[in-house]
Coordinates of C-alpha atoms and ligand atoms in Angstrom, one line a residue:
M1 CA -8.6 13.9 29.5
N2 CA -7.3 14.3 33.1
A3 CA -3.8 15.3 33.8
T4 CA -2.6 11.8 34.6
K5 CA -3.9 10.5 31.3
A6 CA -2.4 13.5 29.4
T7 CA 1.0 12.7 31.1
L8 CA 0.8 9.1 30.2
F9 CA -0.2 9.9 26.7
C10 CA 2.9 12.3 26.4
I11 CA 5.0 9.6 27.5
I12 CA 3.6 7.0 25.2
L13 CA 4.0 9.5 22.3
F14 CA 7.6 10.3 23.2
V15 CA 8.5 6.6 23.5
A16 CA 6.6 5.8 20.2
T17 CA 8.4 8.7 18.3
F18 CA 11.7 7.5 19.7
L19 CA 11.0 3.8 18.8
Q20 CA 9.9 5.0 15.3
A21 CA 13.3 6.2 14.8
Q22 CA 14.7 3.0 16.1
T23 CA 11.9 0.9 14.6
T24 CA 14.3 -1.6 13.2
P25 CA 18.2 -1.2 13.5
G26 CA 19.9 -0.6 10.3
L27 CA 16.7 0.9 8.7
L28 CA 17.8 3.7 6.4
P29 CA 15.8 6.5 4.8
L30 CA 14.0 5.1 1.8
I31 CA 15.7 5.5 -1.6
Q32 CA 13.3 7.1 -4.0
N33 CA 12.5 5.4 -7.4
P34 CA 14.8 2.4 -7.5
Q35 CA 13.8 1.7 -11.1
G36 CA 15.3 5.0 -12.2
R37 CA 18.7 4.1 -11.0
H38 CA 21.7 1.8 -11.6
F39 CA 20.8 -1.6 -10.2
M40 CA 21.2 -5.3 -10.5
S41 CA 18.0 -7.3 -10.1
L42 CA 18.2 -10.1 -7.5
D43 CA 15.0 -11.6 -8.6
G44 CA 14.8 -15.2 -9.6
K45 CA 15.2 -18.6 -8.0
W46 CA 16.1 -18.5 -4.3
N47 CA 16.9 -21.5 -2.2
Y48 CA 14.8 -21.8 0.8
I49 CA 14.7 -23.6 4.3
L50 CA 11.5 -23.8 6.4
D51 CA 12.4 -22.9 10.0
P52 CA 9.1 -23.2 12.1
M53 CA 11.1 -23.2 15.4
N54 CA 13.7 -20.5 14.4
N55 CA 16.4 -23.0 14.8
G56 CA 18.4 -21.0 12.3
L57 CA 18.4 -17.8 14.5
S58 CA 21.1 -19.3 16.8
A59 CA 24.5 -17.8 17.0
N60 CA 25.8 -20.0 14.3
G61 CA 22.6 -20.2 12.6
Y62 CA 21.6 -20.7 8.9
F63 CA 23.0 -17.3 7.8
K64 CA 26.5 -18.4 8.9
E65 CA 27.0 -21.2 6.2
P66 CA 30.1 -22.9 7.5
H67 CA 32.6 -23.5 4.7
V68 CA 32.1 -27.3 4.0
D69 CA 35.2 -28.7 2.5
N70 CA 35.0 -32.6 3.1
K71 CA 32.6 -35.3 4.1
T72 CA 33.6 -35.0 7.8
T73 CA 32.4 -31.5 8.4
F74 CA 29.3 -31.5 10.7
K75 CA 26.3 -29.7 9.1
E76 CA 22.6 -30.1 9.3
Y77 CA 21.5 -27.6 6.7
D78 CA 22.6 -26.6 3.1
F79 CA 21.0 -24.0 1.0
S80 CA 22.6 -25.3 -2.2
T81 CA 20.8 -28.5 -2.1
S82 CA 17.5 -27.0 -0.5
P83 CA 14.4 -26.4 -2.8
T84 CA 13.9 -23.0 -4.4
L85 CA 11.1 -20.5 -4.8
N86 CA 10.6 -17.6 -7.3
V87 CA 11.5 -14.1 -5.7
P88 CA 9.4 -12.0 -5.8
G89 CA 6.5 -14.1 -4.8
D90 CA 4.7 -15.2 -1.7
W91 CA 5.6 -18.8 -0.7
N92 CA 1.9 -19.8 -0.2
T93 CA 1.0 -20.1 -3.8
Q94 CA 4.3 -21.5 -5.2
N95 CA 4.1 -24.9 -3.5
A96 CA 0.9 -26.7 -2.3
T97 CA 2.6 -27.8 0.8
L98 CA 3.2 -24.1 1.8
L99 CA -0.4 -22.8 1.1
N100 CA -1.2 -22.5 4.8
Y101 CA 2.4 -22.2 6.2
E102 CA 2.8 -19.4 8.6
G103 CA 6.1 -19.0 10.4
S104 CA 9.8 -18.5 9.5
M105 CA 11.5 -19.2 6.3
W106 CA 15.1 -18.6 5.3
L107 CA 15.8 -17.6 1.7
K108 CA 19.2 -17.4 0.0
K109 CA 20.4 -15.8 -3.3
A110 CA 24.0 -16.4 -4.3
F111 CA 25.2 -13.9 -6.8
L112 CA 28.4 -12.9 -8.5
F113 CA 29.4 -9.3 -8.2
H114 CA 32.4 -6.9 -9.0
P115 CA 32.0 -3.9 -6.6
Q116 CA 33.5 -0.7 -7.9
S117 CA 35.9 1.2 -5.4
G118 CA 34.2 4.4 -4.2
M119 CA 30.7 3.3 -5.0
R120 CA 28.0 2.5 -2.4
Y121 CA 25.7 -0.5 -2.6
F122 CA 22.1 -1.0 -1.2
I123 CA 19.8 -3.8 -1.2
Y124 CA 16.3 -2.5 -1.9
F125 CA 13.3 -4.8 -1.1
G126 CA 9.8 -3.9 -2.5
A127 CA 8.3 -5.6 0.4
V128 CA 8.9 -8.6 2.8
N129 CA 5.7 -9.8 4.6
Y130 CA 6.1 -9.4 7.6
R131 CA 9.4 -9.4 9.4
A132 CA 12.8 -9.5 7.9
I133 CA 16.4 -9.9 9.0
V134 CA 18.9 -9.5 6.1
Y135 CA 22.4 -11.0 6.1
L136 CA 25.1 -10.6 3.5
N137 CA 28.1 -13.0 3.5
G138 CA 27.3 -14.1 7.1
E139 CA 26.8 -10.6 8.7
K140 CA 23.5 -9.0 9.5
I141 CA 23.1 -5.8 7.6
G142 CA 19.5 -4.8 8.5
E143 CA 16.0 -5.8 9.4
H144 CA 12.4 -4.4 8.9
I145 CA 9.0 -4.8 10.1
G146 CA 5.9 -4.3 8.0
G147 CA 4.7 -6.4 5.1
F148 CA 3.7 -3.9 2.5
T149 CA 6.3 -1.0 2.2
P150 CA 9.8 -1.0 0.8
F151 CA 13.0 -0.7 2.7
N152 CA 16.8 -0.7 1.8
V153 CA 19.8 -1.9 3.7
D154 CA 23.4 -0.8 3.3
A155 CA 25.4 -3.6 1.8
T156 CA 28.6 -1.6 0.9
S157 CA 30.8 -3.0 3.7
Q158 CA 29.8 -6.6 3.3
L159 CA 29.7 -6.9 -0.4
K160 CA 32.8 -8.7 -1.9
E161 CA 34.4 -9.5 -5.2
G162 CA 33.1 -12.6 -6.9
E163 CA 30.3 -14.8 -5.2
N164 CA 28.1 -13.2 -2.5
S165 CA 25.6 -14.9 -0.3
L166 CA 22.4 -12.9 0.5
I167 CA 20.2 -14.6 3.0
V168 CA 17.0 -13.2 4.4
W169 CA 15.0 -14.6 7.4
V170 CA 11.3 -13.9 6.8
N171 CA 8.6 -14.5 9.4
D172 CA 5.0 -13.8 8.6
T173 CA 3.5 -14.9 11.9
R174 CA 0.6 -12.6 12.8
Q175 CA 1.4 -10.5 15.8
A176 CA -1.0 -9.1 18.5
D177 CA 1.0 -5.9 18.5
G178 CA 1.3 -5.9 14.7
V179 CA 0.1 -3.7 11.9
P180 CA -2.1 -5.4 11.0
T181 CA -2.9 -7.3 14.1
L182 CA -4.0 -11.0 14.5
K183 CA -7.2 -11.1 12.5
Y184 CA -8.0 -9.5 9.2
D185 CA -10.1 -10.4 6.1
W186 CA -7.5 -11.1 3.6
F187 CA -4.9 -13.9 3.1
N188 CA -1.7 -13.7 5.0
Y189 CA 0.8 -14.2 2.0
G190 CA 4.3 -14.6 3.4
G191 CA 7.7 -14.2 1.8
I192 CA 9.8 -11.7 -0.3
T193 CA 6.6 -10.6 -2.1
R194 CA 8.1 -7.8 -4.2
K195 CA 11.2 -7.2 -6.3
V196 CA 14.7 -7.2 -4.8
R197 CA 17.4 -4.8 -6.4
L198 CA 21.0 -4.2 -5.7
L199 CA 21.5 -0.5 -6.2
E200 CA 24.8 1.1 -7.0
E201 CA 25.2 4.7 -5.9
P202 CA 28.2 7.3 -5.9
A203 CA 29.7 8.3 -2.6
T204 CA 27.1 11.1 -2.5
F205 CA 23.8 10.3 -4.3
I206 CA 20.3 11.6 -4.7
E207 CA 18.4 9.7 -1.9
N208 CA 14.9 11.1 -2.2
Y209 CA 13.1 14.0 -3.8
K210 CA 9.6 15.5 -4.2
I211 CA 8.6 17.2 -7.4
Q212 CA 4.9 18.0 -7.1
L213 CA 2.6 21.1 -7.4
Q214 CA 2.2 23.2 -4.3
K215 CA -1.1 22.9 -2.5
K216 CA -3.7 24.9 -4.4
S217 CA -1.4 25.8 -7.1
L218 CA -1.6 24.9 -10.8
H219 CA 1.7 25.8 -12.0
H220 CA 4.1 26.2 -8.9
V221 CA 6.2 23.3 -7.9
A222 CA 7.2 23.2 -4.2
G223 CA 9.4 20.2 -3.4
Y224 CA 12.8 19.2 -2.3
V225 CA 15.9 17.1 -3.1
Q226 CA 17.7 15.2 -0.4
L227 CA 21.3 13.9 -1.0
N228 CA 23.0 11.3 1.0
G229 CA 26.8 11.1 1.3
T230 CA 30.2 12.7 2.2
T231 CA 29.7 15.9 0.2
P232 CA 26.2 17.0 1.1
S233 CA 26.4 20.4 -0.2
Q234 CA 26.6 20.6 -3.9
A235 CA 24.8 21.6 -7.0
V236 CA 21.7 19.9 -8.0
T237 CA 20.0 20.4 -11.4
V238 CA 16.2 19.6 -12.0
S239 CA 15.3 19.6 -15.6
I240 CA 12.0 19.0 -17.4
P241 CA 13.1 19.0 -21.1
E242 CA 9.5 19.1 -22.6
L243 CA 8.8 22.3 -20.7
K244 CA 12.2 23.7 -21.5
L245 CA 12.9 24.1 -17.9
V246 CA 16.4 23.7 -16.3
R247 CA 17.0 25.0 -12.7
T248 CA 20.1 24.5 -10.5
F249 CA 20.0 24.5 -6.7
T250 CA 22.6 24.1 -4.0
T251 CA 21.9 21.7 -1.2
D252 CA 22.8 22.6 2.4
A253 CA 25.2 21.0 4.9
K254 CA 22.6 18.2 5.4
G255 CA 22.3 17.6 1.6
Y256 CA 18.8 19.1 1.5
V257 CA 17.5 21.8 -0.7
A258 CA 13.9 23.1 -1.2
V259 CA 12.9 23.1 -4.9
N260 CA 10.7 25.9 -6.1
L261 CA 9.8 25.9 -9.8
N262 CA 7.3 27.9 -11.7
L263 CA 6.0 25.7 -14.6
P264 CA 4.9 27.5 -17.8
A265 CA 1.2 27.5 -17.2
K266 CA 0.2 27.9 -20.8
Q267 CA 2.3 24.8 -22.1
L268 CA 1.7 22.7 -19.0
I269 CA -0.7 19.8 -19.4
L270 CA -2.1 18.9 -16.0
W271 CA -2.5 15.2 -15.0
S272 CA -6.0 14.0 -15.0
P273 CA -7.9 10.8 -15.8
Q274 CA -8.7 12.2 -19.3
T275 CA -5.1 13.4 -19.9
P276 CA -2.8 11.3 -17.6
K277 CA 0.3 13.5 -18.8
L278 CA 3.6 12.6 -17.3
Y279 CA 6.8 14.5 -17.9
E280 CA 10.3 13.2 -17.9
V281 CA 12.0 14.8 -15.0
T282 CA 15.8 14.6 -14.6
I283 CA 17.5 15.3 -11.2
A284 CA 21.3 15.4 -11.5
T285 CA 24.4 16.1 -9.5
K286 CA 28.0 15.9 -10.7
D287 CA 28.1 12.2 -9.9
D288 CA 24.4 11.1 -9.9
T289 CA 21.4 11.2 -12.2
V290 CA 17.8 10.0 -11.5
K291 CA 15.0 10.1 -14.1
D292 CA 11.3 9.8 -13.1
D293 CA 8.1 10.3 -15.0
I294 CA 6.1 12.8 -13.0
G295 CA 2.6 14.3 -13.4
F296 CA 1.3 17.7 -12.1
R297 CA -2.0 18.1 -10.7
S298 CA -3.9 19.9 -7.8
I299 CA -6.3 18.0 -5.5
E300 CA -8.2 19.8 -2.7
T301 CA -11.7 20.0 -1.1
Q302 CA -14.3 22.6 -1.2
G303 CA -17.3 21.9 1.0
R304 CA -18.7 18.6 -0.1
D305 CA -16.6 18.5 -3.3
I306 CA -13.3 17.1 -4.1
L307 CA -11.6 19.4 -6.7
L308 CA -9.2 18.0 -9.2
N309 CA -7.2 20.8 -11.0
G310 CA -9.9 23.3 -9.5
K311 CA -12.9 21.4 -10.9
P312 CA -15.3 19.1 -8.8
V313 CA -14.7 15.4 -9.6
F314 CA -16.7 12.4 -8.8
L315 CA -14.6 9.4 -7.9
K316 CA -16.1 6.5 -9.8
G317 CA -14.2 3.8 -7.9
I318 CA -13.8 0.1 -6.9
S319 CA -11.9 -1.5 -4.0
I320 CA -9.0 -3.8 -5.0
H321 CA -6.8 -6.1 -3.0
D322 CA -3.1 -6.7 -4.1
E323 CA -4.0 -10.3 -5.4
A324 CA -3.5 -11.4 -8.9
A325 CA -6.4 -12.6 -11.0
Y326 CA -6.5 -16.3 -11.8
R327 CA -3.6 -17.4 -9.8
N328 CA -4.7 -15.5 -6.7
G329 CA -1.3 -14.7 -5.0
R330 CA 0.5 -11.4 -4.3
I331 CA 1.0 -9.3 -7.3
F332 CA 4.6 -8.1 -8.1
S333 CA 4.4 -7.1 -11.7
A334 CA 3.0 -4.3 -13.9
S335 CA 1.4 -6.8 -16.2
E336 CA -0.7 -8.4 -13.4
S337 CA -1.5 -5.0 -11.9
K338 CA -2.8 -4.0 -15.4
I339 CA -5.3 -6.9 -15.6
L340 CA -7.1 -5.6 -12.5
L341 CA -6.8 -1.9 -13.5
T342 CA -8.2 -2.7 -17.1
W343 CA -11.2 -4.5 -15.4
A344 CA -11.6 -1.3 -13.4
K345 CA -11.5 0.8 -16.5
E346 CA -14.1 -1.5 -18.1
L347 CA -16.2 -0.9 -15.1
G348 CA -16.1 2.8 -15.8
C349 CA -13.7 3.8 -13.0
N350 CA -11.5 6.9 -12.8
Y351 CA -10.4 5.9 -9.2
V352 CA -9.5 2.8 -7.1
R353 CA -9.2 2.2 -3.4
L354 CA -6.0 0.1 -2.9
A355 CA -7.1 -1.7 0.2
H356 CA -6.0 -2.3 3.0
Y357 CA -2.2 -1.7 2.7
P358 CA 0.1 -0.2 0.2
H359 CA 0.0 -2.2 -3.0
N360 CA 3.1 -2.9 -5.1
E361 CA 4.6 0.1 -6.7
D362 CA 3.7 -1.2 -10.2
M363 CA 0.1 -1.1 -9.4
V364 CA 0.4 2.8 -8.6
R365 CA 2.5 3.6 -11.4
T366 CA 0.4 1.6 -13.9
A367 CA -2.7 3.3 -12.6
E368 CA -1.1 6.6 -13.1
K369 CA -0.3 6.0 -16.6
M370 CA -3.9 4.7 -17.1
G371 CA -5.5 7.8 -15.7
I372 CA -6.8 6.2 -12.5
M373 CA -6.7 8.1 -9.2
V374 CA -5.7 6.1 -6.1
W375 CA -6.5 5.9 -2.4
E376 CA -3.7 4.3 -0.6
E377 CA -4.0 2.9 2.9
V378 CA -1.8 1.6 5.9
P379 CA -3.2 -1.5 7.6
N380 CA -4.5 -0.1 10.8
Y381 CA -7.3 -2.5 10.4
W382 CA -10.0 -3.2 13.0
D383 CA -8.8 -3.3 16.6
I384 CA -4.9 -3.0 16.8
E385 CA -3.0 -2.3 20.0
W386 CA -3.7 1.5 20.2
N387 CA -1.8 1.9 23.6
N388 CA 1.3 0.1 22.5
P389 CA 4.2 2.6 21.5
E390 CA 5.9 -0.1 19.4
T391 CA 2.6 -0.6 17.5
Y392 CA 2.4 3.1 16.9
A393 CA 6.1 3.4 15.8
N394 CA 5.5 0.5 13.4
S395 CA 2.4 2.2 12.0
L396 CA 4.1 5.5 11.7
N397 CA 7.0 4.0 9.9
Q398 CA 4.6 2.3 7.4
V399 CA 2.9 5.7 6.8
S400 CA 6.4 7.2 6.3
E401 CA 7.6 4.6 3.9
M402 CA 4.2 4.8 1.9
I403 CA 4.4 8.5 1.5
S404 CA 8.2 8.5 0.8
R405 CA 7.7 5.9 -2.0
D406 CA 4.7 7.4 -3.8
Q407 CA 4.9 11.1 -3.1
N408 CA 5.7 11.8 -6.7
R409 CA 2.7 9.9 -8.0
A410 CA 0.2 12.4 -9.4
N411 CA -2.6 9.8 -9.2
V412 CA -2.4 9.3 -5.4
I413 CA -4.9 11.6 -4.1
I414 CA -5.8 10.2 -0.7
W415 CA -3.7 8.8 2.1
S416 CA -5.9 6.5 4.4
M417 CA -4.9 5.9 8.0
A418 CA -7.2 3.2 9.0
N419 CA -10.2 0.8 8.2
E420 CA -13.1 0.3 10.6
T421 CA -11.4 1.1 13.8
P422 CA -13.6 1.1 16.9
Q423 CA -13.7 4.5 18.6
T424 CA -11.8 4.8 21.8
P425 CA -9.6 7.6 23.3
A426 CA -6.5 5.5 22.6
R427 CA -7.5 4.9 19.0
N428 CA -8.3 8.7 18.5
R429 CA -4.9 9.7 19.9
F430 CA -3.0 7.1 17.8
L431 CA -4.9 8.1 14.6
S432 CA -4.8 11.8 15.3
N433 CA -1.0 11.7 15.4
L434 CA -0.9 9.9 12.1
V435 CA -3.1 12.3 10.5
D436 CA -1.0 15.3 11.8
Y437 CA 2.2 13.4 10.6
T438 CA 0.7 12.9 7.2
H439 CA -0.5 16.6 6.8
T440 CA 2.9 17.8 8.0
H441 CA 4.9 15.5 5.6
D442 CA 2.5 15.8 2.5
N443 CA 0.0 18.6 2.4
T444 CA -0.5 18.1 -1.2
R445 CA -2.9 15.2 -0.8
L446 CA -6.1 14.4 1.2
V447 CA -6.2 12.4 4.3
S448 CA -9.1 10.1 5.2
M449 CA -10.0 6.6 6.8
A450 CA -12.8 4.2 6.4
M451 CA -14.9 5.0 9.5
L452 CA -17.6 3.2 11.3
R453 CA -21.2 4.4 11.5
G454 CA -23.2 6.3 14.3
D455 CA -26.8 6.2 13.2
K456 CA -29.4 8.7 14.4
S457 CA -32.2 6.0 14.5
H458 CA -33.0 2.6 13.2
N459 CA -33.9 3.8 9.7
L460 CA -31.9 7.1 9.7
L461 CA -28.4 6.2 9.2
S462 CA -25.4 8.4 9.7
V463 CA -21.6 8.7 10.4
N464 CA -20.4 10.0 13.7
D465 CA -16.7 9.6 14.2
S466 CA -14.5 11.9 16.4
M467 CA -11.8 11.8 13.7
A468 CA -14.1 13.5 11.3
N469 CA -12.7 16.9 12.4
K470 CA -9.1 15.7 11.6
V471 CA -9.5 14.2 8.1
D472 CA -10.1 16.0 4.8
V473 CA -12.6 13.5 3.5
I474 CA -15.2 11.6 5.5
S475 CA -15.3 8.0 4.4
F476 CA -17.5 5.2 5.6
N477 CA -18.2 1.5 5.0
E478 CA -21.8 0.3 5.0
Y479 CA -23.4 -3.1 4.3
V480 CA -27.1 -2.6 4.6
G481 CA -28.7 -5.4 2.7
W482 CA -25.8 -7.8 3.4
Y483 CA -24.8 -7.8 7.1
E484 CA -27.7 -5.6 8.1
G485 CA -30.8 -7.4 6.8
D486 CA -31.5 -8.4 3.3
N487 CA -32.1 -6.3 0.2
S488 CA -35.4 -5.4 1.4
R489 CA -33.8 -3.4 4.2
I490 CA -32.1 -1.1 1.8
D491 CA -35.4 0.5 0.8
Q492 CA -36.3 1.2 4.5
V493 CA -33.3 3.4 5.2
S494 CA -32.2 7.0 4.4
W495 CA -29.1 8.8 5.5
Q496 CA -28.3 12.1 7.2
I497 CA -24.6 12.9 7.4
D498 CA -23.9 16.4 8.9
Y499 CA -20.2 17.1 8.0
N500 CA -19.5 19.9 5.6
K501 CA -16.7 17.8 4.0
P502 CA -16.6 15.5 0.9
L503 CA -18.3 12.1 1.7
I504 CA -17.0 8.9 0.2
I505 CA -18.6 5.5 0.6
S506 CA -15.4 3.4 1.0
E507 CA -17.3 0.1 1.0
F508 CA -20.6 -1.4 0.2
G509 CA -21.0 -4.9 -1.3
A510 CA -22.7 -8.4 -1.2
G511 CA -21.4 -11.8 -1.9
A512 CA -22.3 -13.9 -5.0
V513 CA -20.9 -17.1 -6.7
A514 CA -20.3 -16.5 -10.3
G515 CA -22.6 -18.7 -12.3
L516 CA -25.0 -19.3 -9.3
H517 CA -28.4 -18.2 -10.4
G518 CA -31.7 -18.0 -8.6
S519 CA -34.3 -15.4 -7.3
P520 CA -33.1 -11.9 -6.3
T521 CA -34.0 -12.8 -2.8
E522 CA -31.7 -15.9 -2.8
R523 CA -28.4 -15.0 -1.1
W524 CA -25.1 -15.9 -2.9
T525 CA -26.9 -15.8 -6.4
E526 CA -25.7 -13.3 -9.0
E527 CA -29.3 -12.0 -9.1
Y528 CA -29.2 -11.2 -5.3
Q529 CA -25.9 -9.3 -5.7
A530 CA -27.3 -7.4 -8.7
E531 CA -30.4 -6.5 -6.8
F532 CA -28.3 -5.3 -3.9
Y533 CA -26.4 -3.0 -6.3
R534 CA -29.5 -1.7 -8.0
K535 CA -31.2 -0.8 -4.6
T536 CA -28.0 0.6 -3.0
L537 CA -27.4 2.9 -6.1
K538 CA -31.0 4.0 -5.9
M539 CA -30.7 4.7 -2.3
I540 CA -27.6 6.8 -3.0
D541 CA -29.4 8.8 -5.7
E542 CA -32.5 9.3 -3.7
R543 CA -32.0 9.0 0.1
M544 CA -28.3 9.9 0.9
P545 CA -26.7 13.3 1.1
K546 CA -24.5 14.1 -2.0
I547 CA -21.3 12.0 -2.0
A548 CA -18.0 12.8 -3.8
G549 CA -17.2 9.3 -4.6
M550 CA -17.4 5.6 -3.8
S551 CA -15.3 2.4 -3.9
P552 CA -17.7 -0.6 -3.6
W553 CA -16.4 -3.7 -2.2
I554 CA -14.7 -5.3 -4.3
L555 CA -13.5 -5.8 -7.9
K556 CA -12.4 -9.5 -7.5
D557 CA -13.2 -12.3 -5.3
F558 CA -10.1 -12.8 -3.0
R559 CA -8.7 -15.4 -0.6
S560 CA -9.7 -15.1 3.0
P561 CA -9.3 -17.7 5.9
L562 CA -12.6 -16.1 7.4
R563 CA -14.7 -17.2 4.6
V564 CA -15.3 -21.0 5.0
L565 CA -18.9 -21.7 3.7
P566 CA -18.3 -25.0 1.7
H567 CA -19.2 -24.8 -2.1
I568 CA -19.9 -21.1 -1.8
Q569 CA -16.9 -19.4 -0.3
D570 CA -14.3 -22.3 0.0
G571 CA -11.7 -19.8 1.5
F572 CA -12.7 -16.9 -0.7
N573 CA -14.5 -13.7 0.0
R574 CA -17.2 -13.7 -2.7
K575 CA -18.1 -9.9 -2.8
G576 CA -16.1 -9.5 -6.2
L577 CA -17.9 -8.1 -9.1
I578 CA -15.6 -10.6 -10.9
S579 CA -14.8 -14.0 -9.9
D580 CA -11.3 -15.0 -8.8
Q581 CA -11.2 -16.7 -12.3
G582 CA -12.0 -13.6 -14.2
Q583 CA -16.0 -14.2 -14.6
K584 CA -17.9 -11.0 -14.5
K585 CA -21.1 -11.2 -12.4
E586 CA -24.3 -9.6 -13.2
A587 CA -23.7 -6.8 -10.6
F588 CA -20.6 -5.6 -12.6
Y589 CA -23.0 -4.5 -15.4
V590 CA -25.4 -2.8 -13.0
L591 CA -22.5 -0.6 -11.6
Q592 CA -21.0 -0.2 -15.0
A593 CA -24.3 1.3 -16.2
W594 CA -24.5 3.6 -13.2
Y595 CA -21.1 5.0 -13.7
K596 CA -21.7 5.6 -17.4
H597 CA -24.4 8.0 -16.5
K598 CA -22.6 9.6 -13.6
Ligands
GCU601 C1 -15.2 -4.9 6.0 C2 -13.7 -4.8 5.7 C3 -13.2 -5.6 4.5 C4 -14.0 -6.9 4.5 C5 -15.4 -6.6 4.1 C6 -16.3 -7.8 4.0 O1 -15.8 -3.7 5.9 O2 -13.2 -3.4 5.6 O3 -11.9 -5.8 4.6 O4 -13.4 -7.7 3.5 O5 -16.0 -5.7 5.1 O6 -16.8 -8.1 5.1 O7 -16.3 -8.4 3.1

């Protein structure tokens, strides 16, 4: 890189880092584990107003709600007589007229409240896709960009006794400078897609914490507690009753304290797919107490192996989108997460790739209880604006929110920075910085990304990505037999991948319509997909270097505007091993048998 380019890059990085701090005004550090706190749910029926021309954003816009006291007052909108939607929930699948709506919508929740003096109040959104501006009682209290990670805004000064009016402007229009950008192979579900909670906290409260085993240790916890409030320096007690462990620490002038604990190795049951043991951990100050269920495990690499608790583990996985079975909309509950994860368990999985963005928190926590390891990913998908500081700041913020939310989840073993991103110097700089940030902020997990190929010859396939020296695990997507030739092509190729790091095949797959039968050479039949899996699994066994795991594409057929073949796709990607209505295809049983013997 010549001096000019290096200088330009440093400027971009400085601007991006500055922007990340400013990503969106009013954005506060994420409050950890909202479900373990005092909160009032704001889920339920919200009134909504469609606003494709952003008419409501004007100075006296829809968030102002003039007090209407007689028939003469001029008004051209009224939330109270507007239709309603369920929150959480994407708008697309709640009303047929909204299926393909992409634009702005205003949503309002009126609620009664009795604020306690001296307490602080935050509104916590599990996710809003894609941009949000939050108003409380007519005043803007925060905004956020990014459709798959949580954020909280301070409501303390605007919350009032009695009836309160919470109004959110949501816009899900795809953005060229967005993360993800304009085109991607999943459905753009808009709205307040995950739970909304009003958190009540004392003047100084436990904002965030990390209680996880130190890298390479099987008994030493190295974490931290971060307080937020007017008396930052105070005693914090961490207790794990089942391990008869109670330790008190004192936070510094910034409310921070490093937590080091030696767990009793003899009694400690490490988290694993076989024993997904979680311990009740309580973190308490004189005014605040937060409880969480936390598992302890070690994940690291050794040559081509991934070690879980010091022993090699093969990741028998499947890829999953955050889309409910049957109704095919954004998931927001543990029960719908459990349907997909139960199918993954039936398949024989001990691991899932949650593609291509952070899924709802219930999916991660439910998988943790079920003993399923997880790959989480931010949506740096295909070709985003790698030279744009605002795009970088947005992406960095999503990485930060993903880690902050799930850093205490034992089953999260891989943070993925990207999917199928073309190799350019700008992309390498962008992703290198994200990898560095992630390693710095959480060295207890592995970092990867789904890479593109770099073959050695027509029949000798390989991976050649300059990011390979940055990541801990080399992952790649391959579609020999679907996008590259037909099933007969699979028998012609072999692989040579030279990196001495664990290899994961992050995607392979073929399409099939459940119930469509024919010869194994006929595309879109279940027989073709099953033959694709038989040949690919044989290739993996016989003509590919040892891999540490895989997450075939994909568990369930899913909505995508890119898939428009009539009577075959009809707006769905059909590479699922299970149809969008829960019908298992022949290939499901091919992979299930292979996993059983793995
Ligand atoms: C790509 C991409 C997926 C996509 C899949 C497909 O590799 O990562 O998001 O759905 O292939 O083409 O079905």
